[in-house]
mmCIF file of C-alpha atoms in Angstrom:
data_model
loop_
_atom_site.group_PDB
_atom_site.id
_atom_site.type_symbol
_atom_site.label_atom_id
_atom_site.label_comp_id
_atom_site.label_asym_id
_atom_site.label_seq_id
_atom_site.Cartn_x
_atom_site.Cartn_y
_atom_site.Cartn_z
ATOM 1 C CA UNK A 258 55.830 31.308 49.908
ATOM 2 C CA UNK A 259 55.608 27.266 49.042
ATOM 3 C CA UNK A 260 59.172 26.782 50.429
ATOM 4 C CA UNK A 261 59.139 29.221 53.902
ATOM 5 C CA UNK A 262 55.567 27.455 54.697
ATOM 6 C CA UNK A 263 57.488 23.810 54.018
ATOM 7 C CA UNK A 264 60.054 25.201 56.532
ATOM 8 C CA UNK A 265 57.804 26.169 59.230
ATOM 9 C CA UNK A 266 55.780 23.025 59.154
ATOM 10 C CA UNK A 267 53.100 23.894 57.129
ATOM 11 C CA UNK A 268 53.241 21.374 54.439
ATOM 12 C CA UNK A 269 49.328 21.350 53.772
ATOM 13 C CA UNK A 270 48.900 24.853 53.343
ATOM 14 C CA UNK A 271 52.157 25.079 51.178
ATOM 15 C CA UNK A 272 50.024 21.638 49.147
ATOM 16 C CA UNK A 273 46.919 24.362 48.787
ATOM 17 C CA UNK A 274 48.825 26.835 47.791
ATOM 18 C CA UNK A 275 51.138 25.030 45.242
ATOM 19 C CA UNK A 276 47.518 23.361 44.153
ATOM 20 C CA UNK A 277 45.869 26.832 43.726
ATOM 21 C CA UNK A 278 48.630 28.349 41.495
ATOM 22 C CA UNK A 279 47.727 25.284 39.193
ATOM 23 C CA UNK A 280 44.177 26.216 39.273
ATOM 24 C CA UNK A 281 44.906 29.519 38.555
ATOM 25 C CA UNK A 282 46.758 28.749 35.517
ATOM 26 C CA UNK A 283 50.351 28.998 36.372
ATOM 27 C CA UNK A 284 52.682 26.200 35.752
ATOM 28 C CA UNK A 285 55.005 25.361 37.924
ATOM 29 C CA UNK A 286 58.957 25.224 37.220
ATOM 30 C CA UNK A 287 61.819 22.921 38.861
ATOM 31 C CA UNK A 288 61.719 25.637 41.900
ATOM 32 C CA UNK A 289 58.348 25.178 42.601
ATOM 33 C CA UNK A 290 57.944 21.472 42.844
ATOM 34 C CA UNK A 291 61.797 21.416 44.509
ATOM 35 C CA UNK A 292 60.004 23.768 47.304
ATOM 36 C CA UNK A 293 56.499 21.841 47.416
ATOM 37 C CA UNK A 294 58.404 18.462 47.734
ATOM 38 C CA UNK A 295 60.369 19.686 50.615
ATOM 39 C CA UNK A 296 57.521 20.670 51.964
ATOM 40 C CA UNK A 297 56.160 17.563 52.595
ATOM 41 C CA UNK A 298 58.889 16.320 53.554
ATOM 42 C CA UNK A 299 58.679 18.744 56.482
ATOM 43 C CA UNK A 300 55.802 17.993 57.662
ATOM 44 C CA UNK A 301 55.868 13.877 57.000
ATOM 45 C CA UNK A 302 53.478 14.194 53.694
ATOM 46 C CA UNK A 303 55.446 10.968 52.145
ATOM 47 C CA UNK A 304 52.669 10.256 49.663
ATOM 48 C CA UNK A 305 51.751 13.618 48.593
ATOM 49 C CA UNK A 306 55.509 14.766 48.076
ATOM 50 C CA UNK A 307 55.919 11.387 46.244
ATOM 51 C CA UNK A 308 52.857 11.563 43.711
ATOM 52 C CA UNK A 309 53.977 15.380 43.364
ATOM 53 C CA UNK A 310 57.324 14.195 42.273
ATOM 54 C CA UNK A 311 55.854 11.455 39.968
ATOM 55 C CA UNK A 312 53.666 14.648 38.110
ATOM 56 C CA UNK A 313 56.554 16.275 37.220
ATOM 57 C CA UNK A 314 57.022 14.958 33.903
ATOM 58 C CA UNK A 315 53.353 16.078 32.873
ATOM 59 C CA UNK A 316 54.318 19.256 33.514
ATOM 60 C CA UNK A 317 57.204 18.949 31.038
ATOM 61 C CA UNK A 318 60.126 18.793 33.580
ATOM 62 C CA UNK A 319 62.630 16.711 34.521
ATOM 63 C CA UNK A 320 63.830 15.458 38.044
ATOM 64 C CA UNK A 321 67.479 16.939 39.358
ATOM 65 C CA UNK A 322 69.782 15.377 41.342
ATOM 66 C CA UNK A 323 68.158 17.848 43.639
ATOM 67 C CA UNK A 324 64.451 16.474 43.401
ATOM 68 C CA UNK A 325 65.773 12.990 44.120
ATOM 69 C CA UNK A 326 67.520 13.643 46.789
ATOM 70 C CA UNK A 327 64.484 15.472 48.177
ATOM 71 C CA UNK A 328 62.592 12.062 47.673
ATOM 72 C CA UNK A 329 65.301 10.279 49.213
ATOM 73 C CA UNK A 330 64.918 12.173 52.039
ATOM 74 C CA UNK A 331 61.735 12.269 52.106
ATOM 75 C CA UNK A 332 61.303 8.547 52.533
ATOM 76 C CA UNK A 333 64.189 7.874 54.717
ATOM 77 C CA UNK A 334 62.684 10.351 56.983
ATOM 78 C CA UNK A 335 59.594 8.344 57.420
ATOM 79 C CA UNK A 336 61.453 5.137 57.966
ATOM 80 C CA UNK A 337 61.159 3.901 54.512
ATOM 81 C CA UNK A 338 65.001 3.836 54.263
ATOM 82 C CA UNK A 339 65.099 0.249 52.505
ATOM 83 C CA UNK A 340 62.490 2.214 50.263
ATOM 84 C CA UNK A 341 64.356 5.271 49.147
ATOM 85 C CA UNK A 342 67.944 2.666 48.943
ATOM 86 C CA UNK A 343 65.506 1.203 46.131
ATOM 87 C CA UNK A 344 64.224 4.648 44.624
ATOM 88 C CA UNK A 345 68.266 5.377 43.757
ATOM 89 C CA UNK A 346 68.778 2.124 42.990
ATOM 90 C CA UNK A 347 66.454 2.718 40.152
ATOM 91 C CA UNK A 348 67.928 6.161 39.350
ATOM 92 C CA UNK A 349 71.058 4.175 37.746
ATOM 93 C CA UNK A 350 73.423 6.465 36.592
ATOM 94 C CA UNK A 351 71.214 9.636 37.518
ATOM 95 C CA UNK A 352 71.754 8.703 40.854
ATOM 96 C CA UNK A 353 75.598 8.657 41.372
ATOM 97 C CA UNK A 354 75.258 11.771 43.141
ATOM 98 C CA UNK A 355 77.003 12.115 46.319
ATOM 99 C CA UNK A 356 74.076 14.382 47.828
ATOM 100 C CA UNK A 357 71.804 11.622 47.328
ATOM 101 C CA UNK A 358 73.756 8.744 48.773
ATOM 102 C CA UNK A 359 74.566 10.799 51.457
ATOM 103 C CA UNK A 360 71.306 11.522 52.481
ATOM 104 C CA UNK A 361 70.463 8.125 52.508
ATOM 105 C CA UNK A 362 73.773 7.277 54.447
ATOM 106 C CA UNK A 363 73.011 9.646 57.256
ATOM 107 C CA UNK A 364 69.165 8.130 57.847
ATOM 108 C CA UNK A 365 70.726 4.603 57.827
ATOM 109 C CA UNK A 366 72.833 6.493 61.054
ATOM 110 C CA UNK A 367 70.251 7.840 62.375
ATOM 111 C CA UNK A 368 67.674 4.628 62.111
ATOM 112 C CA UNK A 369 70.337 2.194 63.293
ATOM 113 C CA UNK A 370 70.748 0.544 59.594
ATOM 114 C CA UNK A 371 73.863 -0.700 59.709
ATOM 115 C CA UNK A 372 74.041 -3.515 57.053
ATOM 116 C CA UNK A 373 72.487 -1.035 54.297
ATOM 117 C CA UNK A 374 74.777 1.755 55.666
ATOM 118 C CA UNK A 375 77.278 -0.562 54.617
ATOM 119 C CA UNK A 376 76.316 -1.253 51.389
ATOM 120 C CA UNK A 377 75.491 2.967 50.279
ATOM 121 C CA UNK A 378 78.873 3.163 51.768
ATOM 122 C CA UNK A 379 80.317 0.804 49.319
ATOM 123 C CA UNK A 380 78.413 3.034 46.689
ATOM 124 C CA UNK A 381 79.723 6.526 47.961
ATOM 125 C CA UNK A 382 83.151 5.104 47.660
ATOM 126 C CA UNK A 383 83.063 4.278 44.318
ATOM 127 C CA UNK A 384 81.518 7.462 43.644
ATOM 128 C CA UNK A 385 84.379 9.343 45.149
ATOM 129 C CA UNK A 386 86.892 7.337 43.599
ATOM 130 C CA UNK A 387 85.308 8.140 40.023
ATOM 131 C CA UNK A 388 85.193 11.916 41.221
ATOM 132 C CA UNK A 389 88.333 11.981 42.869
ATOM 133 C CA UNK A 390 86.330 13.496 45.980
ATOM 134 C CA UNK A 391 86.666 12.685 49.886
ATOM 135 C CA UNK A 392 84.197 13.842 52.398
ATOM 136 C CA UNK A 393 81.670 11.655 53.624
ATOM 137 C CA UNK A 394 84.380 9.881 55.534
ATOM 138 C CA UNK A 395 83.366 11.244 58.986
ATOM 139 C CA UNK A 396 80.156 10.377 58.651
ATOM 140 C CA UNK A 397 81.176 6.907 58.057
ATOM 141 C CA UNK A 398 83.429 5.934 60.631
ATOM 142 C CA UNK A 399 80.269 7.839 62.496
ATOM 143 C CA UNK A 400 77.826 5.384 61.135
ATOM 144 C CA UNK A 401 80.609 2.100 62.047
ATOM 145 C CA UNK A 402 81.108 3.333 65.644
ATOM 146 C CA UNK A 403 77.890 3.727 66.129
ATOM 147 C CA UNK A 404 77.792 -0.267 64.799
ATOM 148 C CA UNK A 405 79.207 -1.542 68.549
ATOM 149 C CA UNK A 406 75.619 0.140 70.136
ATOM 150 C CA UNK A 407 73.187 -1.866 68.043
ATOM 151 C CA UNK A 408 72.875 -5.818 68.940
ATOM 152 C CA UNK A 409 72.920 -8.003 65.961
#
């Protein structure tokens, strides 16, 4: 229920509802705060989908490469894109997830970020080269042509 009321906007009733399972009792799993977390990142709830992600560990779990990318997201959506390039900075090795990076590649596309598209670029190219993956090439040279319609 948490994660079809994220999808269809309705990030503070997916908040009471997540927050009323708690009251009730019932602790929540990876799912749960993977489906809450997106849900306020539908609906723009940056600080509520970050202080849920910072309670995780009381609640004995762990981030995924999942959750972070969800954060990363999350704050790239609301124009915090320097932000979230910090958050997986911070990650370290956690963080060498291609998901992740590019998530944060295609909000530096879509907010016109050129100079730290460049540099997550940099990062998703060492990260293929240590996987032996390809694929966010496209999305790249997307990103670079896009370079000759912002002024500098």
């Amino acid at each position: 229920m948490i994660s079809g009321l994220g999808q269809h906007g309705f990030g503070k009733k997916a908040l009471a509802l997540f927050n009323s399972m708690k009251e009730k009792g019932l602790k929540p799993d990876a799912v749960t705060f993977l489906s809450v977390i997106s849900a306020c990142n539908y609906s723009g709830l940056v600080d509520e989908g970050l202080a849920l992600y910072r309670s995780m560990d009381s609640f004995g779990l762990s981030a995924t490469p999942q959750h972070h990318c969800c954060v990363v997201d999350l704050l790239a959506k609301a124009g915090r894109v320097e932000e979230a390039y910090e958050f997986i900075q911070g990650l370290g090795e956690e963080g060498d997830f291609f998901a992740i990076w590019g998530s944060l590649l295609a909000s530096c596309k879509t907010q016109g970020k050129q100079e730290l598209a460049k540099l997550v670029t940099s990062k998703l190219l060492d990260i293929e080269k240590q996987y032996g993956r390809a694929g966010y090439n496209v999305l790249l040279s997307q990103v670079l042509a896009a370079e000759a319609d912002f002024p500098e």
